[in-house]
CSV table of C-alpha atoms in Angstrom, one decimal:
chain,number,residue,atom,x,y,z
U,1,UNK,CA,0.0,0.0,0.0
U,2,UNK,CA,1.4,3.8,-0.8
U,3,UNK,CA,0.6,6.7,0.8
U,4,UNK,CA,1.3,10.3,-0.6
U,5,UNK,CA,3.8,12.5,1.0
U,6,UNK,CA,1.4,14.1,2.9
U,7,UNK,CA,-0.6,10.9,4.5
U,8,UNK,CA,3.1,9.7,5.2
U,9,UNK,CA,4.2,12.7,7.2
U,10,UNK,CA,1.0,13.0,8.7
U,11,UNK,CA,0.8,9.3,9.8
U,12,UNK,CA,5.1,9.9,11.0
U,13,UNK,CA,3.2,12.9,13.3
U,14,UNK,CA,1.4,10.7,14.7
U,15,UNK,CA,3.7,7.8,15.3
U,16,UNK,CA,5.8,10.1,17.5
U,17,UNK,CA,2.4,11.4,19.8
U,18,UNK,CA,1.8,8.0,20.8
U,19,UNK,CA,3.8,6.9,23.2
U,20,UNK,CA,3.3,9.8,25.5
U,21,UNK,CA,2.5,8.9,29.6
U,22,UNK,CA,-1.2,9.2,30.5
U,23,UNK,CA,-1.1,12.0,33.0
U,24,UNK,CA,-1.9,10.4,36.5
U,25,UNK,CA,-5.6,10.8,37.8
U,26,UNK,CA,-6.0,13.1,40.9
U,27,UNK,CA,-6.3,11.5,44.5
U,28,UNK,CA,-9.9,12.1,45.9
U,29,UNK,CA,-9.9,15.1,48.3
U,30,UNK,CA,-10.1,13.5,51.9
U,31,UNK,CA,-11.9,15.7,54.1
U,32,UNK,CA,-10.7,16.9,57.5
U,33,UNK,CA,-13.2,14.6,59.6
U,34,UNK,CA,-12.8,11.6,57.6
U,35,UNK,CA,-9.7,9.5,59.8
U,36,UNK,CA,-8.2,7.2,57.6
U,37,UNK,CA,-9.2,5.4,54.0
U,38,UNK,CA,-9.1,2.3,55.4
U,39,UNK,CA,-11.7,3.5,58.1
U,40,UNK,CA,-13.8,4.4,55.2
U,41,UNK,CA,-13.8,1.3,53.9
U,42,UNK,CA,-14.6,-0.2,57.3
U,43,UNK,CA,-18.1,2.0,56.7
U,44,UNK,CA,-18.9,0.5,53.4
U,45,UNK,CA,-19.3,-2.7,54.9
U,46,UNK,CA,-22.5,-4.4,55.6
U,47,UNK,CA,-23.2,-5.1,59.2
U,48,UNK,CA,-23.5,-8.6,58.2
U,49,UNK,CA,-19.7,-8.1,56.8
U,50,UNK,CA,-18.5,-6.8,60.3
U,51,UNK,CA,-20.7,-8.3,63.2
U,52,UNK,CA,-18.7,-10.1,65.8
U,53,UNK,CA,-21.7,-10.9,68.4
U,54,UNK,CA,-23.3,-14.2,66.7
U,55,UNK,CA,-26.6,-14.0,68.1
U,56,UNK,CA,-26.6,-10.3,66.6
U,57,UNK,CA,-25.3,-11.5,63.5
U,58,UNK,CA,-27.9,-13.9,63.0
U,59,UNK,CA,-30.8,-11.2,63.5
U,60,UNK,CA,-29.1,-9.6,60.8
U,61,UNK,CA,-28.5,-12.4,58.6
U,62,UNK,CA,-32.7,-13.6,58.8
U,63,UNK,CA,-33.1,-9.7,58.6
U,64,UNK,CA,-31.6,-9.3,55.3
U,65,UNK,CA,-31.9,-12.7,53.3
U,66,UNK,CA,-36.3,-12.5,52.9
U,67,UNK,CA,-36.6,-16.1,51.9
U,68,UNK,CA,-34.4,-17.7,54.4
U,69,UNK,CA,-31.2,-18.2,52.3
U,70,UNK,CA,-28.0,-17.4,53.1
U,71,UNK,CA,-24.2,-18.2,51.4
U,72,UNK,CA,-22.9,-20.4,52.7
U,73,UNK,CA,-19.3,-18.0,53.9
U,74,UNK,CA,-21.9,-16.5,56.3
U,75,UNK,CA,-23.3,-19.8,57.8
U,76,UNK,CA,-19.5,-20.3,57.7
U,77,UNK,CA,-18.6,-17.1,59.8
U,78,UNK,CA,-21.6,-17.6,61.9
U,79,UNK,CA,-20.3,-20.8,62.9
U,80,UNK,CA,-16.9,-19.3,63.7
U,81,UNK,CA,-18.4,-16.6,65.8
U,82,UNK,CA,-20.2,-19.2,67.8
U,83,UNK,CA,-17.5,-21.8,68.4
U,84,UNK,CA,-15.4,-19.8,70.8
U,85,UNK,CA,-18.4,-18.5,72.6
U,86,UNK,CA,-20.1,-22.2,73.0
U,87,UNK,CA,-16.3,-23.4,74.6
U,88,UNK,CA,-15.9,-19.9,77.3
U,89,UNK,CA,-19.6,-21.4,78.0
U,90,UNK,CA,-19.1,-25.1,78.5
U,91,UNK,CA,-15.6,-24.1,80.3
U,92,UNK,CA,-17.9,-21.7,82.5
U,93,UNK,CA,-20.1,-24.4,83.4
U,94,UNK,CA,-17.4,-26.9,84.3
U,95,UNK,CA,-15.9,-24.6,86.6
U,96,UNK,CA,-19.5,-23.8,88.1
U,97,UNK,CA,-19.7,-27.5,88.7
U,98,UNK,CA,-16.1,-27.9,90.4
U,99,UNK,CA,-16.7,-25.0,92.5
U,100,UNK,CA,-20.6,-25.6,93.8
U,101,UNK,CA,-19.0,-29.3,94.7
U,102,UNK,CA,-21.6,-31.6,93.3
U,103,UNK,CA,-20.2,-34.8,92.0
U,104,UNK,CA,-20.1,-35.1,88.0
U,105,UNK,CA,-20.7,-38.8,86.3
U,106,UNK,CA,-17.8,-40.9,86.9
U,107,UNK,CA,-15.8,-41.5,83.8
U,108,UNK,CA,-17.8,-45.0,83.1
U,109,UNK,CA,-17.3,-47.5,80.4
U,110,UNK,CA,-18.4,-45.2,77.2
U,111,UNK,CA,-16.7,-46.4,74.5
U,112,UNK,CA,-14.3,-43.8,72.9
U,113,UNK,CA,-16.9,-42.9,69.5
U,114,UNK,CA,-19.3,-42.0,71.5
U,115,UNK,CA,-20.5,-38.5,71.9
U,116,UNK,CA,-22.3,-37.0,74.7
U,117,UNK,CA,-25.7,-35.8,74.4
U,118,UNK,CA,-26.1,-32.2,73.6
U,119,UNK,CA,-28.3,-30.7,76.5
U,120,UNK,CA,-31.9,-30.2,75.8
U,121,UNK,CA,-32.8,-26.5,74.9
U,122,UNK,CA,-35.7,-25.4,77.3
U,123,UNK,CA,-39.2,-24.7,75.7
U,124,UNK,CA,-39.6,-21.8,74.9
U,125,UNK,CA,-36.4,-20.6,74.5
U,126,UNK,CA,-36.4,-17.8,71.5
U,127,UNK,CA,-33.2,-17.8,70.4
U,128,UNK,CA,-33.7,-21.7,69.7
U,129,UNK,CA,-36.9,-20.7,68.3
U,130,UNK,CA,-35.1,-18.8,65.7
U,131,UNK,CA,-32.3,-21.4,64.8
U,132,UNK,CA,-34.9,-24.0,64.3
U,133,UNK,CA,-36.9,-21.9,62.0
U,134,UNK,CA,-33.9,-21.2,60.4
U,135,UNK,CA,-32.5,-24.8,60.2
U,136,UNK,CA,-35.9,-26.0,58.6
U,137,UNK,CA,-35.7,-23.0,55.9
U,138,UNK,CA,-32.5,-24.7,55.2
U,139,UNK,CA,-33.7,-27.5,55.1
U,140,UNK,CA,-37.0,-27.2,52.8
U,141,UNK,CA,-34.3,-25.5,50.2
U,142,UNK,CA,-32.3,-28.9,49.9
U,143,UNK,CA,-35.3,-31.0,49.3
């Protein structure tokens, strides 16, 4: 293909504009009250995202989801927040039980794969009112 002389030199014109640097793009103003980006970002979060209490957590989590479904790195977080709680609470009891003296089941012949029961939730309890509605939503969405 042929250009005429002035096609060329205009194309040669061009060539040497090209590789110029892209000017960098401003930083947003930060205004004086605002602490630090990172602290920003903190406030974009969803309370769902930053809840530590699980029983809070879990009002949030039915509060949002309007069907009953939640992903599962929630149920996953949820189960995280709870785990440390449910030990302080079983190590709280145990050390009720040493101190108030009364004698705990001797160690008896249980085999080893054996779990102990989970104790009984008392009626009425809301909380477990609101876990079993919730495990039953999860539930009906498998079947």
């Amino acid at each position: 293909m042929s250009f005429d002389a002035r096609s060329r030199e205009r194309l040669e014109a061009l060539g040497r504009q090209l590789p110029k640097k892209l000017p960098l793009p401003t930083p947003p103003a930060v205004p004086a009250g605002d602490a630090a980006p990172a602290g920003r970002a903190a406030e974009r979060r969803h309370r769902v995202e930053t809840e530590q209490d699980p029983e809070r957590l879990f009002h949030e989590l039915m509060d949002v989801s309007p069907d009953g479904t939640v992903p599962s790195h929630l149920l996953d977080r949820l189960r995280q927040l709870e785990t440390p709680r449910n030990a302080a609470a079983a190590a709280s009891a145990a050390q009720m039980a040493a101190d108030s003296g009364s004698p705990q089941a001797p160690p008896g012949r249980r085999s080893p794969d054996r779990r102990p029961l989970k104790p009984r939730p008392t009626a009425g309890d809301p909380r477990q009112d609101l876990y079993t509605a919730f495990q039953q939503l999860l539930l009906e969405d498998e079947d």
